[in-house]
mmCIF file of C-alpha atoms in Angstrom:
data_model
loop_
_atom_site.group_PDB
_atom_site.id
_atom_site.type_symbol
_atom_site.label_atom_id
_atom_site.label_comp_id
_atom_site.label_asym_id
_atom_site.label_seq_id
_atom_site.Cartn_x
_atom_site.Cartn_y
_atom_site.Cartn_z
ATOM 1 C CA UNK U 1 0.000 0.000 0.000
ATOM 2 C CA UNK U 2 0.748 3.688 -0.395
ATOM 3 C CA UNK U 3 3.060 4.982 2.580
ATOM 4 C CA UNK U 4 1.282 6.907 5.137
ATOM 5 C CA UNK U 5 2.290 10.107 6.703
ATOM 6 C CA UNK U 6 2.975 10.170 10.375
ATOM 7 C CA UNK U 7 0.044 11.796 12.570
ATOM 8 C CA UNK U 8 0.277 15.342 13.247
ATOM 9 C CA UNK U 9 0.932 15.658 17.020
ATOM 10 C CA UNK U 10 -1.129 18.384 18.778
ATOM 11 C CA UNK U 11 1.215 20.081 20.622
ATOM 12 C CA UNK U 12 5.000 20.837 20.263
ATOM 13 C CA UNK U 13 7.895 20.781 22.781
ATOM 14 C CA UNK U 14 10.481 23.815 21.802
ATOM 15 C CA UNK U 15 14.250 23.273 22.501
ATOM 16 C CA UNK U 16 15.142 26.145 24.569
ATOM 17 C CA UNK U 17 18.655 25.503 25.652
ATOM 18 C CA UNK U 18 21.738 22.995 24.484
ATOM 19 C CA UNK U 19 24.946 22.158 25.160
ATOM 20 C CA UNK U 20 27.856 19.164 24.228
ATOM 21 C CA UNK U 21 30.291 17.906 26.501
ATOM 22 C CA UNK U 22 33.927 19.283 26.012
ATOM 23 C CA UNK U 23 35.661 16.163 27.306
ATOM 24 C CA UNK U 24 33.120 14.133 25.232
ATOM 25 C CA UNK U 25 31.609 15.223 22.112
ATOM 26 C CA UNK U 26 28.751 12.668 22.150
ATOM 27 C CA UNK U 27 27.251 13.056 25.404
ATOM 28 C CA UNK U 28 24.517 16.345 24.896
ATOM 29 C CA UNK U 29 21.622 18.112 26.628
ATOM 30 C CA UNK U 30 19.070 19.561 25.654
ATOM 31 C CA UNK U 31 16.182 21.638 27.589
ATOM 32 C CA UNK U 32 12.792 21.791 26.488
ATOM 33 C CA UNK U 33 10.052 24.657 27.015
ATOM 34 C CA UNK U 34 8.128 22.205 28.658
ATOM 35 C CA UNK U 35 10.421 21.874 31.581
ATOM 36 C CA UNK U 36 12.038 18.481 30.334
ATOM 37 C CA UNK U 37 16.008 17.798 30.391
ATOM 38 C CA UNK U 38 16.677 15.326 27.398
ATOM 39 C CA UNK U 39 19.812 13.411 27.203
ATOM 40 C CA UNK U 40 21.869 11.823 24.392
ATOM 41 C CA UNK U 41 25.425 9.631 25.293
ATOM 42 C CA UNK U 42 25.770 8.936 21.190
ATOM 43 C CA UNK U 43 25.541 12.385 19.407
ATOM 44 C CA UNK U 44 21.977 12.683 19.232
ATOM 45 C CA UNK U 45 20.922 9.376 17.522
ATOM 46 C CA UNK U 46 19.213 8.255 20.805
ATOM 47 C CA UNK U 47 17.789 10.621 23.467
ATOM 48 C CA UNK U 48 16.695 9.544 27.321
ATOM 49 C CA UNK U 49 14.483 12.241 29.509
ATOM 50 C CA UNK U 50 16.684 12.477 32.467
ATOM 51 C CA UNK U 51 15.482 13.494 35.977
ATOM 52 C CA UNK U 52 11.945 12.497 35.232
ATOM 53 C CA UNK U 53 9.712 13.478 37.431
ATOM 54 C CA UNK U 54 12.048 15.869 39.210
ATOM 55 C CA UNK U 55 10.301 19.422 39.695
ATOM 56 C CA UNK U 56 12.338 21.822 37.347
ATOM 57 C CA UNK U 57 9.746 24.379 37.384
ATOM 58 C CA UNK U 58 9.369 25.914 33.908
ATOM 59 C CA UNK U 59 11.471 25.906 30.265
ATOM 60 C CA UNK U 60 14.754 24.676 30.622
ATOM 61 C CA UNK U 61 16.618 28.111 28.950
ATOM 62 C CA UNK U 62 20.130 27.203 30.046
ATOM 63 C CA UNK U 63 22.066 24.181 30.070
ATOM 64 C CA UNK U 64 26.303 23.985 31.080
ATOM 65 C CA UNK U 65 27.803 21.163 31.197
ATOM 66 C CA UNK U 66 31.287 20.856 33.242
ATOM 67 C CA UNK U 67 34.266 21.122 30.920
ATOM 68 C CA UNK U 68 35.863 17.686 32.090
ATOM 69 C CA UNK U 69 33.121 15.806 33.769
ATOM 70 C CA UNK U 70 30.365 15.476 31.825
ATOM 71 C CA UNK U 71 28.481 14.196 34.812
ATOM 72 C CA UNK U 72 27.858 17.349 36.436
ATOM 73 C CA UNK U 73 25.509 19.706 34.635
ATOM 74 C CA UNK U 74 24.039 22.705 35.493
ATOM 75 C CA UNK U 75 20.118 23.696 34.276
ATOM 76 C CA UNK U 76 18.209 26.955 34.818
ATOM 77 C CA UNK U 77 14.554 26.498 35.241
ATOM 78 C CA UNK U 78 11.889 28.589 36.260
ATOM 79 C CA UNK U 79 13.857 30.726 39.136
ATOM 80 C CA UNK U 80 15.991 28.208 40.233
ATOM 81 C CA UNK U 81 19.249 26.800 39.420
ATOM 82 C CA UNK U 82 19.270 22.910 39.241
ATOM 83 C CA UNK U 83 22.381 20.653 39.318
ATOM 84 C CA UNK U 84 23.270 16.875 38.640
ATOM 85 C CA UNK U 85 26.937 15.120 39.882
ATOM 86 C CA UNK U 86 25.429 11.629 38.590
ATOM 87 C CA UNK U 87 24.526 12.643 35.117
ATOM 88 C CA UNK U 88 21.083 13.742 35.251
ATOM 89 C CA UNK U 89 19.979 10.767 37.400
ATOM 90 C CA UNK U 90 19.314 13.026 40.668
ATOM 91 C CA UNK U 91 19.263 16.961 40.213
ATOM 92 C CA UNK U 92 19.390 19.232 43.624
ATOM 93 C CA UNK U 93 18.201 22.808 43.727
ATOM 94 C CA UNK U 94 20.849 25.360 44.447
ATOM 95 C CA UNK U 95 19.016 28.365 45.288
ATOM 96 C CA UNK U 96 17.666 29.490 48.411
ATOM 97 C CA UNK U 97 14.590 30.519 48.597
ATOM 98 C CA UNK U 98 15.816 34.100 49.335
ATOM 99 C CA UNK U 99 18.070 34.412 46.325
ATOM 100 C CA UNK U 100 15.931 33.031 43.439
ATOM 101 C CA UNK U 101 16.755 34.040 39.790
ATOM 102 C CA UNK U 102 16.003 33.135 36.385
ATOM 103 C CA UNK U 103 19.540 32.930 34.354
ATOM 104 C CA UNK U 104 18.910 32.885 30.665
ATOM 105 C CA UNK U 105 22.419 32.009 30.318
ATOM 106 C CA UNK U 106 24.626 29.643 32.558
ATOM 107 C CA UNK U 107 28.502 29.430 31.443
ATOM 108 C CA UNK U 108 31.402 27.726 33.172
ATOM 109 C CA UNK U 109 34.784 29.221 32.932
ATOM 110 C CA UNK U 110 36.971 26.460 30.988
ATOM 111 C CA UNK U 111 40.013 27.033 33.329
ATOM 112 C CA UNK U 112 37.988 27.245 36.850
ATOM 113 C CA UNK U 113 35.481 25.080 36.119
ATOM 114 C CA UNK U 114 33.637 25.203 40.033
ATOM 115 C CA UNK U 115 33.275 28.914 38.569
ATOM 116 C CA UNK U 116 29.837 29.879 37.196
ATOM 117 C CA UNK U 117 28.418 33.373 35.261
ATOM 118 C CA UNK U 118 24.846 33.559 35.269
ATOM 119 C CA UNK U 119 23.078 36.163 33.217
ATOM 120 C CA UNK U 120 19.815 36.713 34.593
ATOM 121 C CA UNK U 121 16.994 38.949 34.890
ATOM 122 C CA UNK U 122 18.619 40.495 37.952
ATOM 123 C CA UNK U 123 21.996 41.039 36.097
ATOM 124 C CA UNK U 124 25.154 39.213 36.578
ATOM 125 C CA UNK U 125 25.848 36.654 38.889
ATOM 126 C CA UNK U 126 29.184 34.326 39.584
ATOM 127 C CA UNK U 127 29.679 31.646 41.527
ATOM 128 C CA UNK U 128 32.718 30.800 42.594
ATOM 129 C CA UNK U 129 32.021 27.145 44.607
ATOM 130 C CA UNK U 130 30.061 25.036 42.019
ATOM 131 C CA UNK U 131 26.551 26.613 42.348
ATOM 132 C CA UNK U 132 26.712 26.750 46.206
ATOM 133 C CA UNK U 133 26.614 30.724 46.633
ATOM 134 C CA UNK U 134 25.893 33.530 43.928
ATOM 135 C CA UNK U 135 27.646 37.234 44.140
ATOM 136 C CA UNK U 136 26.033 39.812 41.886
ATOM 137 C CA UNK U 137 28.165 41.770 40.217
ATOM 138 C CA UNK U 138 25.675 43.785 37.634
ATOM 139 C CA UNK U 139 22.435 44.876 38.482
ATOM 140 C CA UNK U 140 20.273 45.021 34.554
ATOM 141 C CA UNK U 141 18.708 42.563 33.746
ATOM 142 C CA UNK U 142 21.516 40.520 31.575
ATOM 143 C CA UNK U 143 20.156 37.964 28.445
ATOM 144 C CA UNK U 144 23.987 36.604 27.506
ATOM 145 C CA UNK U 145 27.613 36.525 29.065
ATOM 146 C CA UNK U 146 30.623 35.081 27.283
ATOM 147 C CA UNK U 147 34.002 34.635 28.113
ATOM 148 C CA UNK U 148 36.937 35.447 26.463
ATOM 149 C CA UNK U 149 38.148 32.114 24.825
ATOM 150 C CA UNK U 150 42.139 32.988 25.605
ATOM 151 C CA UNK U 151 41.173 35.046 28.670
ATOM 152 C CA UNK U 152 38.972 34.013 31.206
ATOM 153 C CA UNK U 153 39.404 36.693 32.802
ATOM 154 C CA UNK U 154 37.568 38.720 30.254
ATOM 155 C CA UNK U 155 33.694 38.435 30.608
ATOM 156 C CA UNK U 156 31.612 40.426 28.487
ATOM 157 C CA UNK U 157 27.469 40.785 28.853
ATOM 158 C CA UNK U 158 24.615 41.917 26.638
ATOM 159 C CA UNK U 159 22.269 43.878 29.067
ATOM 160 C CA UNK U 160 18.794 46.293 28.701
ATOM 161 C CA UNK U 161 20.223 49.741 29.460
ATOM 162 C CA UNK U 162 17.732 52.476 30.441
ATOM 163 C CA UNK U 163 14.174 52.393 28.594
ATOM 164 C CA UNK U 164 14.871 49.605 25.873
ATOM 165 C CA UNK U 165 18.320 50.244 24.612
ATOM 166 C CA UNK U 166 21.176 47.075 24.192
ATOM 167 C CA UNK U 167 24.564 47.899 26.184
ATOM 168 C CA UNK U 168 27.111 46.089 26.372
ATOM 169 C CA UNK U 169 29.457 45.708 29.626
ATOM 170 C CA UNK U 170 32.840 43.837 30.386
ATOM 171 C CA UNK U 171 34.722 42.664 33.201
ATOM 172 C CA UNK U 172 38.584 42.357 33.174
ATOM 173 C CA UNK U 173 38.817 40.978 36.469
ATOM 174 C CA UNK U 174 37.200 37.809 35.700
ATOM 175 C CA UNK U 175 33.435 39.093 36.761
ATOM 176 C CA UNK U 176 34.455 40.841 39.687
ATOM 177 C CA UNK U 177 33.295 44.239 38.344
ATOM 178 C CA UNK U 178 31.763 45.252 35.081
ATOM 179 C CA UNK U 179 31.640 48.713 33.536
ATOM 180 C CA UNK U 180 29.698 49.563 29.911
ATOM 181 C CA UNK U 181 31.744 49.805 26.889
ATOM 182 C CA UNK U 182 31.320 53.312 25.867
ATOM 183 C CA UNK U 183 31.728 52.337 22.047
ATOM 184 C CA UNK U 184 29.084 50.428 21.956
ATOM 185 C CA UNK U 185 26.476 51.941 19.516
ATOM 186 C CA UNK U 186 23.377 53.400 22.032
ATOM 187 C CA UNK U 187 21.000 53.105 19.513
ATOM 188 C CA UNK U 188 19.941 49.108 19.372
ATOM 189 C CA UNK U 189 16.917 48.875 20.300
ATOM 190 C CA UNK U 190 15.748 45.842 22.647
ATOM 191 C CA UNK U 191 12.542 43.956 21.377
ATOM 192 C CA UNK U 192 12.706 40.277 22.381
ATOM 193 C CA UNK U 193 16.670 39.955 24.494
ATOM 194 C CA UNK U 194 19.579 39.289 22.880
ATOM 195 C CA UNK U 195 22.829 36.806 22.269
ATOM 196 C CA UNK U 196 27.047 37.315 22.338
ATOM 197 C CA UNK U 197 28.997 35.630 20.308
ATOM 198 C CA UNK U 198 33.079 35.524 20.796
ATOM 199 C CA UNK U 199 35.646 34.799 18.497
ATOM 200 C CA UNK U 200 38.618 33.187 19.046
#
């Protein structure tokens, strides 16, 4: 007989955040906006949900995944910041209640790798003991950091100035401090957040 199509499904699942292990390019994550963390061990032919049933809270819009143990990985969800050391078998909040935040973006620093920058809709946060405590270091509400590929100790952030304008800001102490480039233009307007990008 004539092939059939596949059924349309009725509802979709968005992938809101991704990220490959360094130390080993087929292990991946992937975070859904329907609060799901998906895992693949063979470069995406096969994918397992991982943590199921554990509360993550809303869309999964960041995923990090330690630089040389791709068992511990780092999700933001909801207002919380969620964490696995077994490779998404068990995940623990690491927020108190007191210090929630949504990150939009959660990066490790490839030479510190217990380090953490958060951009959030607080601003910038770091964390300097694996996700245990959070400093804030920039108070606008941040949508991307990147670091400096050959210096960590360069952090740069893509923040809502005043009204609706883009700025962008950089630390050179390794997220210490942050100060706005001056040179960069004023005029971008913000509509819907926005993404860095960092060459080598």
């Amino acid at each position: 007989g004539a092939a059939q199509d596949p059924l349309s499904c009725p509802w979709q699942v968005n992938v809101y955040s991704f990220d490959v292990a360094a130390s080993d390019n087929n292990i991946l994550y992937a975070g859904t906006e329907t609060g799901y963390v998906n895992k693949s061990t063979d470069n995406g032919h096969n994918w397992q949900l991982s943590g199921q049933g554990y509360p993550f809270g809303g869309g999964v819009v960041a995923v990090a995944i330690h630089p040389e143990n791709p068992d511990v990985v780092y999700v933001s969800a909801g207002s919380q910041i969620h964490k696995t050391t077994d490779g998404g078998l068990n995940w623990t909040p690491m927020l108190a209640s007191s210090s929630l935040f949504g990150a939009s973006r959660l990066i490790i620093d490839y030479t510190q790798p217990d380090k953490l920058v958060a951009a959030t809709d607080k601003g910038i946060y770091i964390s300097s003991d694996a996700g245990v405590s959070w400093i804030r270091n920039w108070t606008t509400k941040t949508w991307d950091v990147e670091i400096k590929p050959d210096d960590n100790n360069t952090i740069y952030g893509i923040s809502s100035a005043t009204g609706s304008k883009f700025e962008l800001v950089i630390s050179r102490d390794g997220g210490s401090t942050f100060v706005k480039d001056e040179n960069f233009p004023s005029d971008h307007t913000n509509t819907s957040g926005g993404l860095l990008a960092v060459t080598p």
